[in-house]
Tab-separated table of C-alpha atoms and ligand atoms in Angstrom:
chain	number	residue	atom	x	y	z
A	164	MET	CA	65.717	274.091	117.924
A	165	SER	CA	65.107	272.986	121.198
A	166	SER	CA	63.614	269.682	121.828
A	167	THR	CA	61.195	270.611	124.083
A	168	TRP	CA	57.698	269.671	123.589
A	169	HIS	CA	55.167	271.700	125.023
A	170	ILE	CA	51.979	271.048	126.183
A	171	LEU	CA	49.689	273.789	126.076
A	172	GLY	CA	45.846	272.207	127.468
A	173	PRO	CA	46.752	269.437	129.958
A	174	GLY	CA	43.440	267.770	129.937
A	175	SER	CA	42.743	264.296	129.383
A	176	LEU	CA	44.552	264.300	126.290
A	177	GLY	CA	47.205	266.241	126.607
A	178	SER	CA	48.099	264.901	130.183
A	179	LEU	CA	48.128	261.388	128.190
A	180	TRP	CA	50.539	262.257	125.703
A	181	ALA	CA	53.202	264.815	129.017
A	182	CYS	CA	53.342	261.313	131.367
A	183	ARG	CA	54.109	259.387	128.216
A	184	LEU	CA	56.883	261.832	127.193
A	185	ALA	CA	58.363	262.626	130.160
A	186	ARG	CA	58.076	258.478	130.386
A	187	ALA	CA	60.281	258.433	128.708
A	188	GLY	CA	63.517	261.012	129.745
A	189	LYS	CA	61.683	263.719	127.178
A	190	ALA	CA	61.492	267.721	128.298
A	191	VAL	CA	58.213	268.402	128.937
A	192	GLN	CA	57.007	272.163	129.618
A	193	LEU	CA	52.826	272.050	130.877
A	194	LEU	CA	51.249	275.502	129.880
A	195	LEU	CA	48.429	276.335	131.932
A	196	ARG	CA	45.906	278.804	131.391
A	197	ASP	CA	46.695	281.228	134.739
A	198	HIS	CA	48.762	281.997	137.734
A	199	GLN	CA	45.756	280.474	139.560
A	200	ARG	CA	45.428	277.526	138.103
A	201	LEU	CA	49.236	277.071	137.871
A	202	ALA	CA	49.230	277.189	142.009
A	203	ALA	CA	46.977	274.233	141.775
A	204	TYR	CA	48.985	271.775	139.486
A	205	ARG	CA	51.726	273.252	141.744
A	206	ALA	CA	50.581	271.889	144.856
A	207	ALA	CA	49.560	268.724	142.972
A	208	GLY	CA	52.900	268.448	142.604
A	209	GLY	CA	52.869	266.323	139.407
A	210	LEU	CA	50.167	265.150	137.072
A	211	THR	CA	49.575	261.206	137.910
A	212	LEU	CA	49.410	258.541	135.046
A	213	VAL	CA	46.869	256.301	136.228
A	214	GLU	CA	46.927	252.374	134.088
A	215	ALA	CA	44.835	249.527	133.346
A	216	GLN	CA	46.061	248.457	137.716
A	217	GLN	CA	49.515	251.674	137.771
A	218	THR	CA	49.730	254.723	138.688
A	219	THR	CA	52.671	257.213	138.316
A	220	SER	CA	53.450	260.654	139.407
A	221	PHE	CA	55.195	262.682	136.858
A	222	ALA	CA	56.772	266.235	138.645
A	223	ILE	CA	56.593	267.805	135.451
A	224	PRO	CA	57.285	271.333	135.229
A	225	ALA	CA	54.496	274.443	134.370
A	226	GLN	CA	53.992	277.508	133.763
A	227	CYS	CA	51.958	279.499	132.406
A	228	CYS	CA	51.576	280.365	128.952
A	229	ASP	CA	51.777	284.289	128.973
A	230	ASP	CA	55.103	283.284	130.964
A	231	SER	CA	58.572	284.065	128.937
A	232	GLY	CA	61.166	282.018	126.651
A	233	PRO	CA	60.130	280.632	123.115
A	234	ILE	CA	57.503	278.093	121.682
A	235	HIS	CA	60.073	275.946	119.142
A	236	ARG	CA	56.504	273.308	119.035
A	237	VAL	CA	53.917	273.042	121.558
A	238	LEU	CA	50.680	270.128	121.612
A	239	VAL	CA	47.861	271.847	121.168
A	240	ALA	CA	45.435	269.829	123.234
A	241	CYS	CA	42.194	272.042	123.980
A	242	LYS	CA	38.986	271.294	123.311
A	243	ALA	CA	38.206	272.948	119.657
A	244	TYR	CA	35.528	276.110	120.567
A	245	ASP	CA	38.922	277.197	123.363
A	246	ALA	CA	41.545	276.302	120.662
A	247	ALA	CA	42.170	279.457	119.145
A	248	ALA	CA	42.325	281.499	122.429
A	249	ALA	CA	44.783	279.537	123.447
A	250	VAL	CA	47.445	279.344	120.867
A	251	ALA	CA	46.667	283.707	121.032
A	252	CYS	CA	47.468	283.504	124.077
A	253	ILE	CA	51.142	281.516	123.098
A	254	ALA	CA	51.110	283.141	119.239
A	255	PRO	CA	53.991	286.560	120.538
A	256	ARG	CA	56.169	283.547	122.084
A	257	LEU	CA	56.021	281.553	119.468
A	258	ALA	CA	59.520	281.034	117.902
A	259	SER	CA	60.135	282.076	113.869
A	260	ASP	CA	60.603	277.755	112.746
A	261	ALA	CA	57.767	276.973	114.601
A	262	GLN	CA	55.618	274.352	114.623
A	263	LEU	CA	52.314	273.136	116.820
A	264	ILE	CA	50.543	269.317	116.770
A	265	LEU	CA	46.579	270.415	116.498
A	266	LEU	CA	45.062	267.536	118.760
A	267	GLN	CA	41.366	268.748	118.042
A	268	ASN	CA	39.101	266.270	117.445
A	269	GLY	CA	36.415	267.476	114.222
A	270	LEU	CA	37.587	270.768	111.084
A	271	GLY	CA	37.288	273.956	111.215
A	272	SER	CA	39.463	274.605	114.752
A	273	GLN	CA	42.382	274.146	112.759
A	274	ASP	CA	42.428	276.663	110.510
A	275	GLU	CA	41.130	279.047	112.629
A	276	VAL	CA	45.230	278.390	114.951
A	277	ALA	CA	46.640	278.281	110.819
A	278	ALA	CA	45.423	281.667	110.328
A	279	LEU	CA	46.729	282.796	113.872
A	280	VAL	CA	49.907	281.975	113.167
A	281	PRO	CA	51.135	281.662	109.236
A	282	GLN	CA	54.630	282.147	110.682
A	283	ALA	CA	54.489	278.493	112.085
A	284	ARG	CA	54.101	274.645	110.460
A	285	CYS	CA	50.383	272.944	112.229
A	286	ILE	CA	50.127	269.582	112.478
A	287	PHE	CA	47.310	267.790	112.192
A	288	ALA	CA	46.292	264.615	113.837
A	289	SER	CA	43.317	261.875	114.851
A	290	SER	CA	43.551	260.746	117.249
A	291	THR	CA	41.441	257.344	118.564
A	292	GLU	CA	42.775	256.666	121.955
A	293	GLY	CA	40.944	257.548	125.279
A	294	ALA	CA	41.014	259.056	128.600
A	295	TYR	CA	39.518	260.679	130.887
A	296	ARG	CA	39.958	263.156	133.978
A	297	GLU	CA	39.693	261.374	137.273
A	298	GLN	CA	40.670	264.884	139.152
A	299	ASP	CA	42.104	267.345	138.325
A	300	TRP	CA	45.988	266.346	137.398
A	301	GLN	CA	45.565	263.152	137.733
A	302	VAL	CA	43.896	261.185	134.042
A	303	ARG	CA	42.706	257.435	133.469
A	304	PHE	CA	44.049	256.311	130.302
A	305	ALA	CA	40.182	254.205	129.274
A	306	GLY	CA	41.275	253.453	125.932
A	307	GLN	CA	44.123	252.226	123.201
A	308	GLY	CA	44.169	253.955	119.965
A	309	PHE	CA	46.320	255.132	117.159
A	310	ASN	CA	47.611	258.492	116.295
A	311	TRP	CA	47.567	260.064	112.847
A	312	LEU	CA	49.635	262.527	111.653
A	313	GLY	CA	49.602	265.394	108.514
A	314	ASP	CA	49.824	268.270	107.181
A	315	PRO	CA	48.141	269.297	105.013
A	316	LEU	CA	50.963	271.783	103.391
A	317	ASN	CA	54.104	269.402	103.376
A	318	PRO	CA	54.067	265.754	103.479
A	319	ALA	CA	57.508	265.870	105.378
A	320	GLN	CA	57.370	263.644	108.371
A	321	PRO	CA	59.491	266.533	110.517
A	322	ASP	CA	62.643	265.526	113.145
A	323	TRP	CA	60.974	265.149	115.865
A	324	PHE	CA	59.069	261.912	114.823
A	325	GLY	CA	60.831	259.511	116.086
A	326	ASP	CA	59.773	261.018	119.969
A	327	LEU	CA	57.209	259.433	119.711
A	328	GLN	CA	57.567	255.495	119.254
A	329	ASP	CA	60.250	256.589	122.248
A	330	ALA	CA	56.759	257.587	124.624
A	331	GLY	CA	55.456	254.508	123.216
A	332	ILE	CA	52.527	256.706	121.503
A	333	PRO	CA	51.090	254.630	118.895
A	334	ALA	CA	51.030	257.190	115.329
A	335	GLU	CA	52.144	257.087	112.096
A	336	TRP	CA	52.696	259.739	110.138
A	337	THR	CA	50.765	260.280	106.841
A	338	VAL	CA	49.927	262.372	103.761
A	339	ASP	CA	46.355	262.473	104.190
A	340	ILE	CA	45.501	263.692	107.191
A	341	LEU	CA	42.721	265.171	105.868
A	342	THR	CA	40.519	262.735	104.691
A	343	ARG	CA	41.480	260.792	107.587
A	344	LEU	CA	39.874	263.506	109.643
A	345	TRP	CA	36.976	264.361	107.360
A	346	ARG	CA	35.819	260.515	107.847
A	347	LYS	CA	35.770	260.479	111.564
A	348	LEU	CA	34.013	263.020	111.030
A	349	ALA	CA	30.884	262.039	108.499
A	350	LEU	CA	30.786	258.765	111.543
A	351	ASN	CA	30.419	261.615	113.157
A	352	CYS	CA	27.811	263.037	112.188
A	353	ALA	CA	26.153	260.244	111.283
A	354	ILE	CA	26.628	258.780	114.959
A	355	ASN	CA	27.120	260.507	117.851
A	356	PRO	CA	23.438	263.652	117.062
A	357	LEU	CA	21.204	260.984	116.602
A	358	THR	CA	22.780	258.691	120.498
A	359	VAL	CA	22.104	262.642	121.523
A	360	LEU	CA	18.147	262.298	119.985
A	361	HIS	CA	16.957	259.140	121.433
A	362	ASP	CA	18.718	259.268	124.755
A	363	CYS	CA	20.552	255.867	123.392
A	364	ALA	CA	23.897	254.025	123.589
A	365	ASN	CA	25.870	253.962	120.011
A	366	GLY	CA	24.026	250.255	119.144
A	367	GLY	CA	20.322	251.638	120.034
A	368	LEU	CA	20.423	253.355	116.519
A	369	LEU	CA	19.744	249.598	115.242
A	370	GLY	CA	16.459	251.222	115.630
A	371	HIS	CA	16.835	253.818	113.203
A	372	LEU	CA	18.655	252.251	110.432
A	373	ASP	CA	16.782	254.412	107.868
A	374	ALA	CA	17.443	257.688	108.981
A	375	ILE	CA	21.439	257.024	109.810
A	376	ASP	CA	21.665	255.920	105.277
A	377	SER	CA	19.865	259.799	104.284
A	378	LEU	CA	22.027	260.848	106.328
A	379	CYS	CA	24.929	258.746	105.134
A	380	ARG	CA	24.030	259.466	101.098
A	381	GLU	CA	24.060	263.493	102.305
A	382	LEU	CA	27.428	262.809	103.425
A	383	GLY	CA	29.077	261.095	101.012
A	384	GLU	CA	27.741	263.639	98.292
A	385	LEU	CA	28.825	265.985	100.887
A	386	LEU	CA	32.565	264.467	100.910
A	387	GLU	CA	32.548	264.348	96.748
A	388	GLN	CA	31.680	267.806	96.682
A	389	ALA	CA	34.828	268.351	99.162
A	390	GLY	CA	37.240	266.864	97.338
A	391	GLN	CA	37.357	264.428	99.357
A	392	PRO	CA	36.254	261.622	97.655
A	393	GLN	CA	37.988	258.397	100.012
A	394	ALA	CA	36.903	259.730	102.080
A	395	ALA	CA	33.056	258.664	101.411
A	396	GLN	CA	33.695	255.285	100.476
A	397	ASP	CA	31.615	252.168	102.075
A	398	LEU	CA	30.525	255.196	104.309
A	399	ALA	CA	27.366	253.589	105.780
A	400	GLU	CA	28.728	250.119	105.766
A	401	ASP	CA	31.021	251.562	108.269
A	402	VAL	CA	28.804	253.410	109.849
A	403	GLN	CA	26.449	249.825	110.691
A	404	TRP	CA	30.374	248.680	111.474
A	405	VAL	CA	30.993	250.740	114.575
A	406	ILE	CA	27.181	250.561	115.471
A	407	LEU	CA	28.104	247.275	116.563
A	408	ALA	CA	30.582	247.202	117.538
A	409	THR	CA	30.290	249.451	119.401
A	410	ALA	CA	26.794	249.157	120.874
A	411	ALA	CA	27.645	249.107	124.469
A	412	ASN	CA	29.617	252.386	124.483
A	413	TYR	CA	27.808	256.369	124.965
A	414	SER	CA	29.228	258.246	121.458
A	415	SER	CA	31.341	260.988	123.941
A	416	MET	CA	28.188	263.826	123.059
A	417	TYR	CA	25.577	262.262	124.213
A	418	GLN	CA	28.408	261.886	127.185
A	419	ASP	CA	28.494	265.520	127.555
A	420	VAL	CA	25.329	266.346	127.667
A	421	GLN	CA	24.177	264.402	129.514
A	422	ALA	CA	27.784	265.635	131.830
A	423	GLY	CA	26.236	269.274	131.111
A	424	ARG	CA	29.388	269.916	128.583
A	425	ARG	CA	29.917	271.787	125.951
A	426	THR	CA	29.635	269.902	122.629
A	427	GLU	CA	32.617	270.006	120.014
A	428	VAL	CA	29.165	270.344	117.660
A	429	HIS	CA	30.784	273.551	115.698
A	430	TYR	CA	32.819	271.492	114.466
A	431	LEU	CA	31.472	268.691	113.353
A	432	LEU	CA	28.080	268.972	112.806
A	433	GLY	CA	27.915	272.519	112.095
A	434	TYR	CA	30.917	272.156	110.342
A	435	ALA	CA	29.782	269.403	107.528
A	436	CYS	CA	26.575	271.667	107.711
A	437	ARG	CA	28.608	275.230	106.710
A	438	VAL	CA	30.466	272.981	104.020
A	439	ALA	CA	27.574	271.759	101.842
A	440	LYS	CA	26.209	275.146	102.312
A	441	ARG	CA	29.670	276.925	100.837
A	442	HIS	CA	29.749	273.915	97.992
A	443	ALA	CA	26.093	274.201	97.809
A	444	VAL	CA	25.440	270.736	98.485
A	445	ALA	CA	20.944	269.880	99.180
A	446	THR	CA	21.725	267.932	102.107
A	447	PRO	CA	17.792	268.549	104.043
A	448	ALA	CA	18.856	265.598	106.545
A	449	LEU	CA	22.090	266.701	107.883
A	450	GLU	CA	20.735	270.617	107.999
A	451	ARG	CA	17.099	269.459	110.141
A	452	LEU	CA	19.519	266.784	111.930
A	453	HIS	CA	21.972	269.799	113.066
A	454	GLN	CA	18.377	271.930	113.710
A	455	ARG	CA	17.190	269.831	115.826
A	456	LEU	CA	20.653	268.689	118.010
A	457	VAL	CA	21.106	272.873	118.577
A	458	ASP	CA	16.986	272.663	119.575
A	459	LYS	CA	18.122	269.930	121.986
A	460	LEU	CA	21.577	272.103	123.453
A	461	GLN	CA	19.903	275.049	123.606
A	462	ALA	CA	16.880	273.372	126.076
A	463	ARG	CA	19.502	271.904	128.324
A	464	ASN	CA	21.363	275.423	128.671
A	465	LEU	CA	24.233	274.466	126.621
A	466	PRO	CA	27.026	276.498	124.206
A	467	CYS	CA	25.212	275.008	120.621
A	468	ASP	CA	28.166	276.280	118.791
B	1162	LIG	P1	39.802	268.244	127.675
B	1162	LIG	O1	40.285	267.058	129.152
B	1162	LIG	O2	38.252	269.047	128.608
B	1162	LIG	O3	41.118	268.802	129.036
B	1162	LIG	C1	41.078	269.780	127.577
B	1162	LIG	C2	42.379	271.403	128.124
B	1162	LIG	O4	42.775	272.630	127.145
B	1162	LIG	C3	42.145	271.264	130.125
B	1162	LIG	O5	43.534	271.162	129.998
B	1162	LIG	C4	42.428	273.273	129.584
B	1162	LIG	O6	42.394	274.207	131.257
B	1162	LIG	C5	43.076	273.167	128.656
B	1162	LIG	N1	42.546	274.837	127.896
B	1162	LIG	C6	41.029	274.766	127.645
B	1162	LIG	N2	41.521	276.382	127.185
B	1162	LIG	C7	42.215	276.358	127.153
B	1162	LIG	C8	43.319	278.340	127.114
B	1162	LIG	N3	42.542	278.940	127.197
B	1162	LIG	N4	44.322	278.313	127.931
B	1162	LIG	C9	45.214	277.167	128.363
B	1162	LIG	N5	44.978	275.664	128.199
B	1162	LIG	C10	43.458	275.924	128.150
B	1162	LIG	O7	39.981	267.468	126.838
B	1162	LIG	P2	40.086	265.962	126.129
B	1162	LIG	O8	39.188	265.295	126.789
B	1162	LIG	O9	41.314	265.898	125.768
B	1162	LIG	O10	40.583	266.900	124.424
B	1162	LIG	C11	40.733	267.957	123.790
B	1162	LIG	C12	41.332	267.445	122.588
B	1162	LIG	O11	41.527	265.944	121.130
B	1162	LIG	C13	39.469	267.587	121.664
B	1162	LIG	O12	38.852	267.177	120.055
B	1162	LIG	C14	38.550	265.811	121.925
B	1162	LIG	O13	37.956	265.782	121.295
B	1162	LIG	C15	40.011	265.504	121.575
B	1162	LIG	N6	39.737	263.496	121.365
B	1162	LIG	C16	40.108	263.503	122.892
B	1162	LIG	C17	39.617	262.296	123.582
B	1162	LIG	C18	39.786	261.347	124.674
B	1162	LIG	O14	39.562	260.324	125.381
B	1162	LIG	N7	39.959	262.721	125.603
B	1162	LIG	C19	40.294	261.309	122.453
B	1162	LIG	C20	39.929	261.595	120.658
B	1162	LIG	C21	40.187	263.177	120.754
B	1162	LIG	P3	41.037	273.914	132.167
B	1162	LIG	O15	42.021	272.469	132.368
B	1162	LIG	O16	42.957	274.472	132.734
B	1162	LIG	O17	40.342	273.782	131.911
């Protein structure tokens, strides 16, 4: 199997992974959406990683998604709402033993991708690292964190996993990746939409603990019914801890709305509501929250799917 790391969507997290892998001497190939983006990338001469006081550039090769040549391993680093369409563009190039690492937040996009490429192995990732684009092709590593990777259909750790350690990417293989993704989704549902509706930093939610308690009760019940009891354990305590520990921070959803960017709500609160309906779990507080959020996004002319 080729050892090249293809990076589909070198935005914030994709660039962070690409630069660290390239720095460690791994073969990396960027996959860009079209020829215009490829020309812009080539004019810039490479990706730049800004870490603390250090700025380093990496002349990583790039090509378009619809270029030729087989792809054996690809990190899908698009937003959840773009992942399936982006993977559809590279699907004809995927080798029979292809492995996709899906970095998307929330749930739902992984199944959309897996349905498109049933022959490929789809590995799910949950990341707490933080990065943002300071400008095109330049990423700032803004928050140390960790990455959990796992495959709900196959517990075997892939043979390339050591590349992550070589590259200084903190990561662990887990057989419970769905538990991690569900827990993160539940924390997100209990915190992020309320920060948008109350126009506040995470700490501002300390004035709305009753609402958060109701949401946590419904989320706990939903997780139990959806076969994720571990993700439900001590959820309310964890939500309060996160609010206190990140009191001065603005949630990613809040930041997206403020910047007029599309949110990933369809794969977060929207996903929770869809699963609740499927399992016939009554979640009136989550439903109301979802509707209020959709109204707010529509009022700002932002997509709500
Ligand atoms: P981002 O900065 O917006 O980057 C997304 C990338 O996807 C861009 O390079 C974009 O290309 C590319 N893309 C979109 N559609 C494409 C297509 N059809 N073909 C090829 N490329 C395409 O996103 P991000 O912040 O890295 O987030 C990626 C995922 O990681 C999200 O689910 C997010 O929630 C999750 N996450 C992010 C962070 C973080 O700190 N950033 C932390 C944890 C989890 P263009 O540049 O051409 O638009």
